[in-house]
Coordinates of C-alpha atoms in Angstrom, one line a residue:
M1 CA 6.6 26.0 -5.3
I2 CA 3.3 24.7 -4.0
K3 CA 1.9 26.6 -1.0
L4 CA 0.5 24.2 1.5
H5 CA -2.7 24.6 3.3
P6 CA -1.8 25.5 7.0
R7 CA -3.3 22.2 8.2
L8 CA -1.0 20.3 5.9
Q9 CA 2.1 22.0 7.3
L10 CA 1.5 20.3 10.7
D11 CA 3.3 17.2 11.8
P12 CA 1.3 14.4 10.1
D13 CA 0.8 12.6 13.3
A14 CA -0.6 15.7 14.9
A15 CA -3.3 16.3 12.3
S16 CA -6.4 17.6 14.0
E17 CA -8.8 16.2 11.4
R18 CA -8.5 12.5 11.1
R19 CA -9.8 10.4 8.2
W20 CA -9.7 7.1 10.0
P21 CA -11.1 6.2 13.4
V22 CA -8.7 5.2 16.1
T23 CA -9.6 1.6 16.8
G24 CA -6.8 0.8 19.3
H25 CA -4.3 -2.0 19.0
P26 CA -5.4 -5.0 16.9
L27 CA -6.4 -8.1 18.8
T28 CA -3.4 -10.0 17.5
L29 CA -1.0 -7.5 19.1
K30 CA -3.0 -7.6 22.4
V31 CA -2.9 -11.4 22.5
T32 CA 0.8 -11.5 21.6
A33 CA 1.6 -9.0 24.4
A34 CA -0.6 -10.9 26.9
W35 CA 1.0 -14.2 26.0
H36 CA 4.5 -12.9 26.5
A37 CA 3.6 -11.5 29.8
L38 CA 2.0 -14.8 30.9
A39 CA 5.0 -16.8 29.6
L40 CA 7.4 -14.6 31.6
V41 CA 5.4 -15.0 34.8
G42 CA 5.0 -18.7 34.1
C43 CA 8.8 -19.2 33.7
A44 CA 9.3 -17.4 37.0
T45 CA 6.6 -19.3 39.0
A46 CA 6.7 -22.7 37.2
P47 CA 10.2 -23.0 35.6
E48 CA 9.8 -26.8 35.2
M49 CA 7.2 -26.0 32.5
W50 CA 9.5 -24.0 30.4
P51 CA 9.1 -26.2 27.3
W52 CA 5.4 -25.4 27.2
W53 CA 6.0 -21.7 27.6
L54 CA 8.6 -21.8 24.9
A55 CA 6.3 -23.8 22.6
G56 CA 3.5 -21.4 23.1
T57 CA 5.7 -18.5 22.3
A58 CA 7.0 -20.2 19.2
V59 CA 3.4 -20.8 18.0
N60 CA 2.5 -17.2 18.6
H61 CA 5.5 -15.9 16.7
A62 CA 4.8 -18.3 13.8
T63 CA 1.2 -17.1 13.6
V64 CA 1.9 -13.4 13.5
T65 CA 4.8 -14.0 11.1
I66 CA 2.6 -16.0 8.7
A67 CA 0.0 -13.3 8.9
G68 CA 2.6 -10.6 8.1
L69 CA 3.8 -12.6 5.1
W70 CA 0.2 -12.7 3.7
P71 CA -0.3 -9.2 2.2
R72 CA -4.1 -9.6 2.1
S73 CA -4.5 -10.7 5.7
T74 CA -6.6 -8.7 8.2
L75 CA -5.2 -10.6 11.2
L76 CA -2.8 -7.8 12.0
G77 CA -5.3 -4.9 11.6
P78 CA -7.6 -3.3 9.1
N79 CA -6.5 -3.8 5.5
W80 CA -8.2 -2.8 2.3
T81 CA -8.2 -5.7 -0.1
C82 CA -11.2 -4.4 -2.0
L83 CA -13.2 -1.2 -2.2
P84 CA -15.9 -0.5 0.4
A85 CA -19.3 -2.0 -0.2
I86 CA -21.2 1.2 -0.7
P87 CA -23.6 2.1 -3.5
R88 CA -21.2 4.4 -5.4
N89 CA -18.6 1.6 -5.7
A90 CA -21.1 -0.9 -7.2
N91 CA -19.3 -0.8 -10.6
A92 CA -16.0 0.7 -9.5
I93 CA -12.5 -0.7 -9.5
A94 CA -9.2 0.9 -8.5
L95 CA -5.9 0.8 -10.4
T96 CA -2.9 1.2 -8.1
L97 CA 0.7 1.6 -9.1
D98 CA 3.7 1.0 -6.9
D99 CA 7.4 1.9 -6.5
G100 CA 7.5 5.1 -8.5
P101 CA 7.9 7.7 -9.7
D102 CA 10.1 6.5 -12.6
P103 CA 11.4 9.3 -14.9
V104 CA 11.0 7.1 -18.0
V105 CA 7.9 4.9 -17.3
T106 CA 5.7 7.2 -15.2
P107 CA 5.3 10.0 -17.8
Q108 CA 4.2 7.4 -20.3
V109 CA 1.7 6.0 -17.9
L110 CA 0.3 9.4 -17.2
D111 CA -0.2 10.0 -20.9
L112 CA -1.8 6.7 -21.3
L113 CA -4.2 7.2 -18.4
D114 CA -5.1 10.7 -19.8
A115 CA -5.9 9.1 -23.2
Y116 CA -8.3 6.6 -21.5
Q117 CA -9.6 9.2 -19.0
V118 CA -8.7 6.9 -16.0
R119 CA -7.6 8.1 -12.6
A120 CA -5.2 5.9 -10.6
T121 CA -3.6 5.7 -7.2
F122 CA 0.2 6.0 -7.1
F123 CA 2.0 4.5 -4.0
L124 CA 5.2 6.4 -4.2
I125 CA 8.6 5.8 -2.5
G126 CA 9.5 8.9 -0.6
E127 CA 13.2 9.0 -1.7
R128 CA 12.2 8.6 -5.4
A129 CA 9.6 11.3 -5.1
R130 CA 12.2 13.6 -3.6
R131 CA 14.5 12.8 -6.5
Y132 CA 11.8 13.6 -9.1
P133 CA 9.7 16.4 -7.4
T134 CA 8.3 17.8 -10.7
L135 CA 7.1 14.4 -11.8
T136 CA 5.6 13.8 -8.4
R137 CA 3.6 17.0 -8.6
E138 CA 2.6 16.1 -12.1
I139 CA 0.9 13.0 -10.9
V140 CA -1.4 15.0 -8.7
A141 CA -1.9 17.8 -11.2
R142 CA -3.3 15.2 -13.6
G143 CA -6.0 14.1 -11.1
H144 CA -4.4 11.0 -9.6
S145 CA -3.8 10.3 -5.9
V146 CA -0.4 9.9 -4.3
E147 CA -0.1 7.6 -1.3
N148 CA 2.6 6.4 1.1
H149 CA 4.8 3.4 0.1
S150 CA 7.5 4.2 2.7
Q151 CA 10.5 6.4 2.4
K152 CA 13.2 3.9 1.3
H153 CA 11.3 0.7 0.5
V154 CA 13.8 -1.4 2.5
H155 CA 13.5 -5.2 2.2
T156 CA 13.8 -5.5 6.0
F157 CA 10.7 -3.4 6.6
S158 CA 8.6 -6.4 7.9
V159 CA 11.2 -7.2 10.6
T160 CA 11.6 -3.6 11.8
G161 CA 10.7 -2.4 15.3
M162 CA 8.1 0.2 16.1
G163 CA 10.5 3.1 16.3
A164 CA 12.1 2.4 12.9
L165 CA 8.6 1.9 11.3
S166 CA 7.5 5.3 12.6
R167 CA 10.6 7.0 11.2
E168 CA 10.3 5.3 7.8
I169 CA 6.5 6.1 7.4
N170 CA 6.8 9.6 8.9
A171 CA 9.6 10.5 6.5
A172 CA 7.6 9.4 3.5
Q173 CA 4.5 11.2 4.9
R174 CA 6.4 14.4 5.3
T175 CA 8.0 14.1 1.9
L176 CA 4.8 13.4 -0.1
T177 CA 2.9 16.1 1.8
E178 CA 5.5 18.7 1.1
L179 CA 5.8 17.8 -2.5
T180 CA 2.1 17.5 -3.4
G181 CA 0.3 19.6 -0.8
E182 CA -1.9 16.6 0.0
R183 CA -1.5 14.4 3.1
P184 CA -1.5 10.7 2.1
A185 CA -4.4 8.7 3.5
F186 CA -3.3 5.2 2.6
F187 CA -0.1 3.1 3.2
R188 CA 1.1 0.1 1.4
A189 CA 4.0 -1.9 2.9
P190 CA 7.0 -2.8 0.7
A191 CA 6.1 -6.0 -1.0
G192 CA 3.0 -6.1 1.1
L193 CA 5.0 -7.6 4.0
R194 CA 4.5 -6.3 7.5
N195 CA 4.6 -7.2 11.2
V196 CA 2.3 -7.0 14.2
L197 CA 3.7 -3.6 15.2
L198 CA 2.6 -1.8 12.0
E199 CA -1.0 -1.0 12.7
P200 CA -0.4 1.2 15.8
V201 CA 2.1 3.2 13.7
L202 CA -0.4 3.6 10.9
Q203 CA -3.1 4.8 13.4
K204 CA -0.6 7.4 14.8
F205 CA -0.2 8.9 11.3
D206 CA -3.8 8.5 10.4
L207 CA -3.1 6.0 7.6
R208 CA -5.1 3.0 6.5
L209 CA -3.3 -0.1 5.1
A210 CA -4.3 -0.9 1.5
A211 CA -3.4 -4.2 -0.1
W212 CA -5.0 -5.4 -3.3
T213 CA -7.5 -7.9 -4.7
R214 CA -5.3 -9.1 -7.6
R215 CA -1.8 -8.4 -8.8
G216 CA 0.0 -8.9 -12.1
F217 CA 3.5 -9.7 -10.8
D218 CA 4.7 -7.3 -13.5
T219 CA 8.1 -6.7 -11.9
R220 CA 9.3 -10.1 -13.0
E221 CA 6.8 -11.4 -15.7
R222 CA 7.9 -10.2 -19.2
D223 CA 4.8 -11.4 -21.1
P224 CA 2.1 -8.7 -21.1
E225 CA -0.6 -11.3 -21.9
V226 CA 0.2 -13.3 -18.8
V227 CA 0.2 -10.2 -16.6
A228 CA -3.1 -9.0 -18.1
Q229 CA -4.8 -12.4 -17.6
R230 CA -3.8 -12.4 -13.9
L231 CA -5.5 -9.1 -13.5
L232 CA -8.6 -9.8 -15.6
R233 CA -9.4 -13.4 -14.4
D234 CA -12.7 -13.1 -12.5
L235 CA -12.4 -9.3 -12.5
A236 CA -15.3 -7.9 -10.4
P237 CA -16.6 -4.7 -9.1
R238 CA -14.7 -3.3 -6.1
D239 CA -11.5 -5.0 -7.1
I240 CA -8.2 -3.3 -6.4
L241 CA -5.5 -4.0 -9.0
L242 CA -1.8 -3.8 -8.4
L243 CA 0.8 -2.9 -11.1
H244 CA 4.2 -1.1 -10.9
D245 CA 5.5 2.0 -12.7
G246 CA 8.7 1.6 -10.7
D247 CA 11.0 -1.4 -11.4
A248 CA 8.7 -2.6 -14.1
A249 CA 9.8 -5.7 -16.1
T250 CA 10.4 -5.2 -19.8
T251 CA 9.2 -7.2 -22.8
D252 CA 11.6 -8.9 -25.2
D253 CA 11.8 -5.7 -27.3
G254 CA 12.8 -3.7 -24.2
Q255 CA 9.5 -1.9 -23.6
P256 CA 8.0 -1.7 -20.0
V257 CA 5.4 -4.5 -19.7
L258 CA 3.1 -2.1 -17.9
L259 CA 2.6 0.0 -21.0
S260 CA 1.2 -3.0 -22.9
V261 CA -0.9 -4.3 -20.1
L262 CA -2.7 -1.1 -19.2
P263 CA -4.7 -0.7 -22.4
R264 CA -5.8 -4.3 -22.3
V265 CA -6.9 -4.1 -18.7
I266 CA -8.7 -0.7 -19.2
D267 CA -10.5 -1.9 -22.3
A268 CA -11.6 -5.1 -20.7
A269 CA -12.9 -3.4 -17.6
K270 CA -14.9 -0.8 -19.6
K271 CA -16.5 -3.6 -21.6
Q272 CA -17.7 -5.1 -18.3
G273 CA -19.3 -1.7 -17.5
L274 CA -16.7 -1.0 -14.8
H275 CA -15.1 2.4 -14.1
F276 CA -11.9 3.4 -12.3
V277 CA -11.7 5.4 -9.1
T278 CA -8.9 6.3 -6.8
L279 CA -8.8 4.9 -3.3
R280 CA -9.7 8.3 -1.9
E281 CA -12.7 8.5 -4.2
A282 CA -13.8 5.1 -3.0
F283 CA -14.2 6.1 0.6

C-alpha cells in the first residue's frame, strides 16, 4: 500500500498548493450567461420580438456546441494543444496515451517505452485504474505520469451539467490520487468533447485541459503505417501526440496497432533530434 503525502490525502478541490492560476469563468461562458439573461428580460419587456431573442439564443447555443465538438478549441477556456513555448521544450514532444489501463496492452507498452527510454503521459479512466491498481501503480513506478480522463468515460460527458461533471472528474481525481500517490494535474475529456461548463469545474479541482497537436485514430485504423503517418506528418517540436493503450485497434494478425506504431514514431522523432517529455515535465 502506497502511503500518501498528507497534502495528497486532502479533498482534491481543497488543495492548498495550486498548480494552475484561477482565471475565472471563460469569456464564452460569461457571454452565454449574459445573453440568456438579456433574452429573458427582452421576452418580458418586448415579447413581440421573441423571434429575435430565440434566434440569438440559437446562435449562441450553436457556437458553444461547435466549440465543444472541436477538441483543440480554446474558445471554452485554456486548452493545451502543444507544449509551452519555453526554452527547455525547444526540441521536446509529448506522447500521451488514453483510455487505459489495459491488462494486455499497457504492460507491453511499458516494456517498449522502457526499451526506448521514453517517458509518456497516461490519461487513465478511473474505473479501469481501480480494476487494475497494480498496473496503475506500475505506470508511475516506471517514470510515467498518470492524468485524469474521467471516472467512467461516458459518451454523454459533453452534454452533462456542472454537478455531474464535478462528480465524474472528482471521482477520477480521488481514484488516481489514492492509487498512485500523485494528484493529477491535467484532464482530457472523453473523445475530447466538452461543453461550456467544464472549465469552471477544472479550475475547482486545479486541473488544466490538455488536447493534442495530432492524433493517429488508432482505435479504428488497423494499418500501423497509416496511423504512424498521421502522427509523423509535419512532426515538430512541442507537439503533443495522441494514441490509445485502451480500446486499441488490432492489425490483421490480431496484434494491437499501437505496438507497431510506437517504434516507428519514436525512431522517427529521435532522428529529427526530438526527445519525449511528460506533460508535467513540460511545464
